[in-house]
Amino acid sequence: MSPLGLVKDDNKLIRKKEFAMLKVTAEHPEFKYIEILVDGDISKDSVVPLLNLIQKRIDDWGEVSVLEEVRDIGKVELAAFWKDLRFGIKNLKKIPKAAIVTDIHWVKNVSNFFDPIVGTDIEVFTRKELDQARAWLAEKEPDEATINKTSGLRNP
């Protein structure tokens, strides 16, 4: 990133996008995931541009996983909640993984509650485990060629 806040996207320099208390801090097209910082109140005005960016990445990459580093959550506008919920339902199969990185206990509990309900694979990490969360998102699922058809076991 340059001192002006510019990042490289498709070999072009663009200004890093910020959305009030929601900020895209990194994009990893090679692994099809983005990193988002959540720190404070969440309004509809902050959610809409973020969801638009996520939709663009889905359109560009076919799918997008998300790393959400949740430092603090203040007030969440009901309109922001509903907008996010509708977007998530519409794109269930296009967001394969979500890594929630937080030390906030209730956020961990809510994330663990929703994991078996939604189609997205959700893993919760502490803030000290940020690098582990990134590594988990960068993992590729094994292709069918690596699975032994007769036993169903993965080849070493």
mmCIF file of C-alpha atoms in Angstrom:
data_model
loop_
_atom_site.group_PDB
_atom_site.id
_atom_site.type_symbol
_atom_site.label_atom_id
_atom_site.label_comp_id
_atom_site.label_asym_id
_atom_site.label_seq_id
_atom_site.Cartn_x
_atom_site.Cartn_y
_atom_site.Cartn_z
ATOM 1 C CA MET A 1 0.000 0.000 0.000
ATOM 2 C CA SER A 2 1.248 3.440 -0.847
ATOM 3 C CA PRO A 3 1.385 6.348 1.633
ATOM 4 C CA LEU A 4 -1.721 7.745 -0.082
ATOM 5 C CA GLY A 5 -3.774 4.700 0.847
ATOM 6 C CA LEU A 6 -3.654 3.250 -2.651
ATOM 7 C CA VAL A 7 -3.727 -0.488 -3.245
ATOM 8 C CA LYS A 8 -3.244 -2.589 -6.347
ATOM 9 C CA ASP A 9 -6.404 -4.129 -7.840
ATOM 10 C CA ASP A 10 -6.272 -5.890 -11.212
ATOM 11 C CA ASN A 11 -2.909 -4.179 -11.804
ATOM 12 C CA LYS A 12 -4.440 -0.728 -11.232
ATOM 13 C CA LEU A 13 -3.931 1.467 -8.204
ATOM 14 C CA ILE A 14 -7.175 2.264 -6.422
ATOM 15 C CA ARG A 15 -7.919 4.050 -3.167
ATOM 16 C CA LYS A 16 -8.650 1.674 -0.295
ATOM 17 C CA LYS A 17 -12.346 1.786 0.543
ATOM 18 C CA GLU A 18 -13.534 2.756 4.004
ATOM 19 C CA PHE A 19 -17.110 2.535 5.230
ATOM 20 C CA ALA A 20 -17.583 4.407 8.523
ATOM 21 C CA MET A 21 -16.882 1.777 11.157
ATOM 22 C CA LEU A 22 -16.630 -0.946 8.521
ATOM 23 C CA LYS A 23 -13.344 -0.858 6.664
ATOM 24 C CA VAL A 24 -11.935 -3.177 4.015
ATOM 25 C CA THR A 25 -8.338 -3.585 5.148
ATOM 26 C CA ALA A 26 -7.070 -6.106 2.579
ATOM 27 C CA GLU A 27 -8.090 -8.085 -0.467
ATOM 28 C CA HIS A 28 -6.564 -11.418 -1.470
ATOM 29 C CA PRO A 29 -7.751 -12.285 -4.987
ATOM 30 C CA GLU A 30 -5.370 -15.248 -5.180
ATOM 31 C CA PHE A 31 -7.284 -16.849 -2.279
ATOM 32 C CA LYS A 32 -10.646 -15.173 -2.980
ATOM 33 C CA TYR A 33 -11.071 -13.476 0.376
ATOM 34 C CA ILE A 34 -11.250 -9.975 1.798
ATOM 35 C CA GLU A 35 -10.520 -8.637 5.273
ATOM 36 C CA ILE A 36 -12.944 -6.305 7.018
ATOM 37 C CA LEU A 37 -12.436 -4.352 10.231
ATOM 38 C CA VAL A 38 -15.515 -3.795 12.420
ATOM 39 C CA ASP A 39 -14.984 -1.170 15.106
ATOM 40 C CA GLY A 40 -17.989 0.772 16.395
ATOM 41 C CA ASP A 41 -21.515 1.595 15.282
ATOM 42 C CA ILE A 42 -22.896 0.031 12.110
ATOM 43 C CA SER A 43 -25.326 2.018 9.992
ATOM 44 C CA LYS A 44 -27.140 1.236 6.753
ATOM 45 C CA ASP A 45 -24.993 3.928 5.131
ATOM 46 C CA SER A 46 -21.853 2.002 6.116
ATOM 47 C CA VAL A 47 -23.193 -1.446 5.178
ATOM 48 C CA VAL A 48 -24.477 -0.690 1.661
ATOM 49 C CA PRO A 49 -21.109 0.263 0.090
ATOM 50 C CA LEU A 50 -19.450 -2.709 1.794
ATOM 51 C CA LEU A 51 -22.070 -5.127 0.464
ATOM 52 C CA ASN A 52 -21.685 -3.569 -2.987
ATOM 53 C CA LEU A 53 -17.943 -4.267 -2.856
ATOM 54 C CA ILE A 54 -18.532 -7.850 -1.716
ATOM 55 C CA GLN A 55 -21.018 -8.320 -4.573
ATOM 56 C CA LYS A 56 -18.420 -6.997 -7.021
ATOM 57 C CA ARG A 57 -15.874 -9.498 -5.719
ATOM 58 C CA ILE A 58 -18.436 -12.310 -6.075
ATOM 59 C CA ASP A 59 -19.032 -11.179 -9.662
ATOM 60 C CA ASP A 60 -15.263 -10.959 -10.334
ATOM 61 C CA TRP A 61 -14.091 -14.081 -8.493
ATOM 62 C CA GLY A 62 -17.192 -16.309 -8.521
ATOM 63 C CA GLU A 63 -17.171 -16.424 -4.710
ATOM 64 C CA VAL A 64 -15.610 -14.530 -1.831
ATOM 65 C CA SER A 65 -14.742 -15.537 1.715
ATOM 66 C CA VAL A 66 -14.508 -12.975 4.488
ATOM 67 C CA LEU A 67 -12.244 -12.334 7.448
ATOM 68 C CA GLU A 68 -14.037 -10.044 9.904
ATOM 69 C CA GLU A 69 -11.842 -8.597 12.610
ATOM 70 C CA VAL A 70 -14.355 -7.420 15.203
ATOM 71 C CA ARG A 71 -12.709 -5.063 17.674
ATOM 72 C CA ASP A 72 -15.913 -3.434 18.922
ATOM 73 C CA ILE A 73 -19.574 -3.344 17.957
ATOM 74 C CA GLY A 74 -21.646 -0.388 19.008
ATOM 75 C CA LYS A 75 -25.197 0.295 17.894
ATOM 76 C CA VAL A 76 -26.373 -1.604 14.820
ATOM 77 C CA GLU A 77 -29.169 0.063 12.869
ATOM 78 C CA LEU A 78 -32.055 -2.300 12.155
ATOM 79 C CA ALA A 79 -31.935 -1.300 8.472
ATOM 80 C CA ALA A 80 -28.251 -2.300 8.347
ATOM 81 C CA PHE A 81 -29.014 -5.651 9.980
ATOM 82 C CA TRP A 82 -31.822 -6.434 7.504
ATOM 83 C CA LYS A 83 -29.775 -5.343 4.495
ATOM 84 C CA ASP A 84 -26.901 -7.604 5.587
ATOM 85 C CA LEU A 85 -29.244 -10.518 6.323
ATOM 86 C CA ARG A 86 -30.957 -10.295 2.908
ATOM 87 C CA PHE A 87 -27.577 -10.080 1.172
ATOM 88 C CA GLY A 88 -26.292 -13.099 3.083
ATOM 89 C CA ILE A 89 -29.336 -15.223 2.249
ATOM 90 C CA LYS A 90 -29.099 -14.276 -1.436
ATOM 91 C CA ASN A 91 -25.397 -15.197 -1.561
ATOM 92 C CA LEU A 92 -25.248 -18.209 0.788
ATOM 93 C CA LYS A 93 -23.434 -20.452 -1.677
ATOM 94 C CA LYS A 94 -21.090 -17.702 -2.862
ATOM 95 C CA ILE A 95 -19.541 -16.970 0.545
ATOM 96 C CA PRO A 96 -17.933 -20.312 1.427
ATOM 97 C CA LYS A 97 -15.985 -19.263 4.543
ATOM 98 C CA ALA A 98 -16.139 -16.580 7.208
ATOM 99 C CA ALA A 99 -13.358 -16.178 9.751
ATOM 100 C CA ILE A 100 -14.531 -14.125 12.718
ATOM 101 C CA VAL A 101 -11.571 -12.699 14.636
ATOM 102 C CA THR A 102 -12.574 -11.239 17.986
ATOM 103 C CA ASP A 103 -12.049 -11.275 21.716
ATOM 104 C CA ILE A 104 -15.673 -10.243 22.353
ATOM 105 C CA HIS A 105 -17.342 -13.221 24.018
ATOM 106 C CA TRP A 106 -20.914 -12.631 22.822
ATOM 107 C CA VAL A 107 -19.753 -12.213 19.191
ATOM 108 C CA LYS A 108 -18.060 -15.621 19.451
ATOM 109 C CA ASN A 109 -21.274 -17.150 20.826
ATOM 110 C CA VAL A 110 -23.466 -15.641 18.096
ATOM 111 C CA SER A 111 -21.017 -16.767 15.395
ATOM 112 C CA ASN A 112 -20.908 -20.310 16.781
ATOM 113 C CA PHE A 113 -24.724 -20.354 16.977
ATOM 114 C CA PHE A 114 -25.116 -19.441 13.298
ATOM 115 C CA ASP A 115 -22.385 -21.774 12.002
ATOM 116 C CA PRO A 116 -24.591 -24.888 11.602
ATOM 117 C CA ILE A 117 -27.557 -22.840 10.340
ATOM 118 C CA VAL A 118 -26.048 -20.916 7.427
ATOM 119 C CA GLY A 119 -24.365 -22.398 4.373
ATOM 120 C CA THR A 120 -21.115 -20.583 5.125
ATOM 121 C CA ASP A 121 -18.389 -22.378 7.087
ATOM 122 C CA ILE A 122 -17.772 -20.091 10.078
ATOM 123 C CA GLU A 123 -14.689 -20.357 12.282
ATOM 124 C CA VAL A 124 -14.029 -18.092 15.262
ATOM 125 C CA PHE A 125 -10.496 -17.012 16.184
ATOM 126 C CA THR A 126 -9.087 -14.775 18.922
ATOM 127 C CA ARG A 127 -7.259 -11.615 17.891
ATOM 128 C CA LYS A 128 -3.966 -13.356 18.736
ATOM 129 C CA GLU A 129 -4.926 -16.001 16.149
ATOM 130 C CA LEU A 130 -5.298 -13.532 13.264
ATOM 131 C CA ASP A 131 -2.581 -15.243 11.204
ATOM 132 C CA GLN A 132 -4.264 -18.618 11.754
ATOM 133 C CA ALA A 133 -7.534 -17.157 10.466
ATOM 134 C CA ARG A 134 -5.763 -15.920 7.341
ATOM 135 C CA ALA A 135 -4.153 -19.333 6.815
ATOM 136 C CA TRP A 136 -7.524 -21.062 7.191
ATOM 137 C CA LEU A 137 -9.093 -18.810 4.551
ATOM 138 C CA ALA A 138 -6.164 -19.406 2.193
ATOM 139 C CA GLU A 139 -6.581 -23.205 2.397
ATOM 140 C CA LYS A 140 -7.859 -24.792 -0.773
ATOM 141 C CA GLU A 141 -10.323 -27.654 -0.683
ATOM 142 C CA PRO A 142 -8.761 -30.795 -2.130
ATOM 143 C CA ASP A 143 -9.932 -31.546 -5.639
ATOM 144 C CA GLU A 144 -11.501 -34.873 -6.528
ATOM 145 C CA ALA A 145 -8.201 -36.180 -7.940
ATOM 146 C CA THR A 146 -6.703 -36.228 -4.436
ATOM 147 C CA ILE A 147 -9.500 -38.332 -2.977
ATOM 148 C CA ASN A 148 -9.219 -42.094 -3.302
ATOM 149 C CA LYS A 149 -12.489 -43.130 -4.970
ATOM 150 C CA THR A 150 -12.587 -46.604 -3.422
ATOM 151 C CA SER A 151 -11.866 -45.764 0.194
ATOM 152 C CA GLY A 152 -12.902 -42.124 0.336
ATOM 153 C CA LEU A 153 -9.602 -41.345 2.064
ATOM 154 C CA ARG A 154 -7.394 -38.479 1.017
ATOM 155 C CA ASN A 155 -4.045 -39.464 -0.458
ATOM 156 C CA PRO A 156 -0.998 -38.265 1.520
#
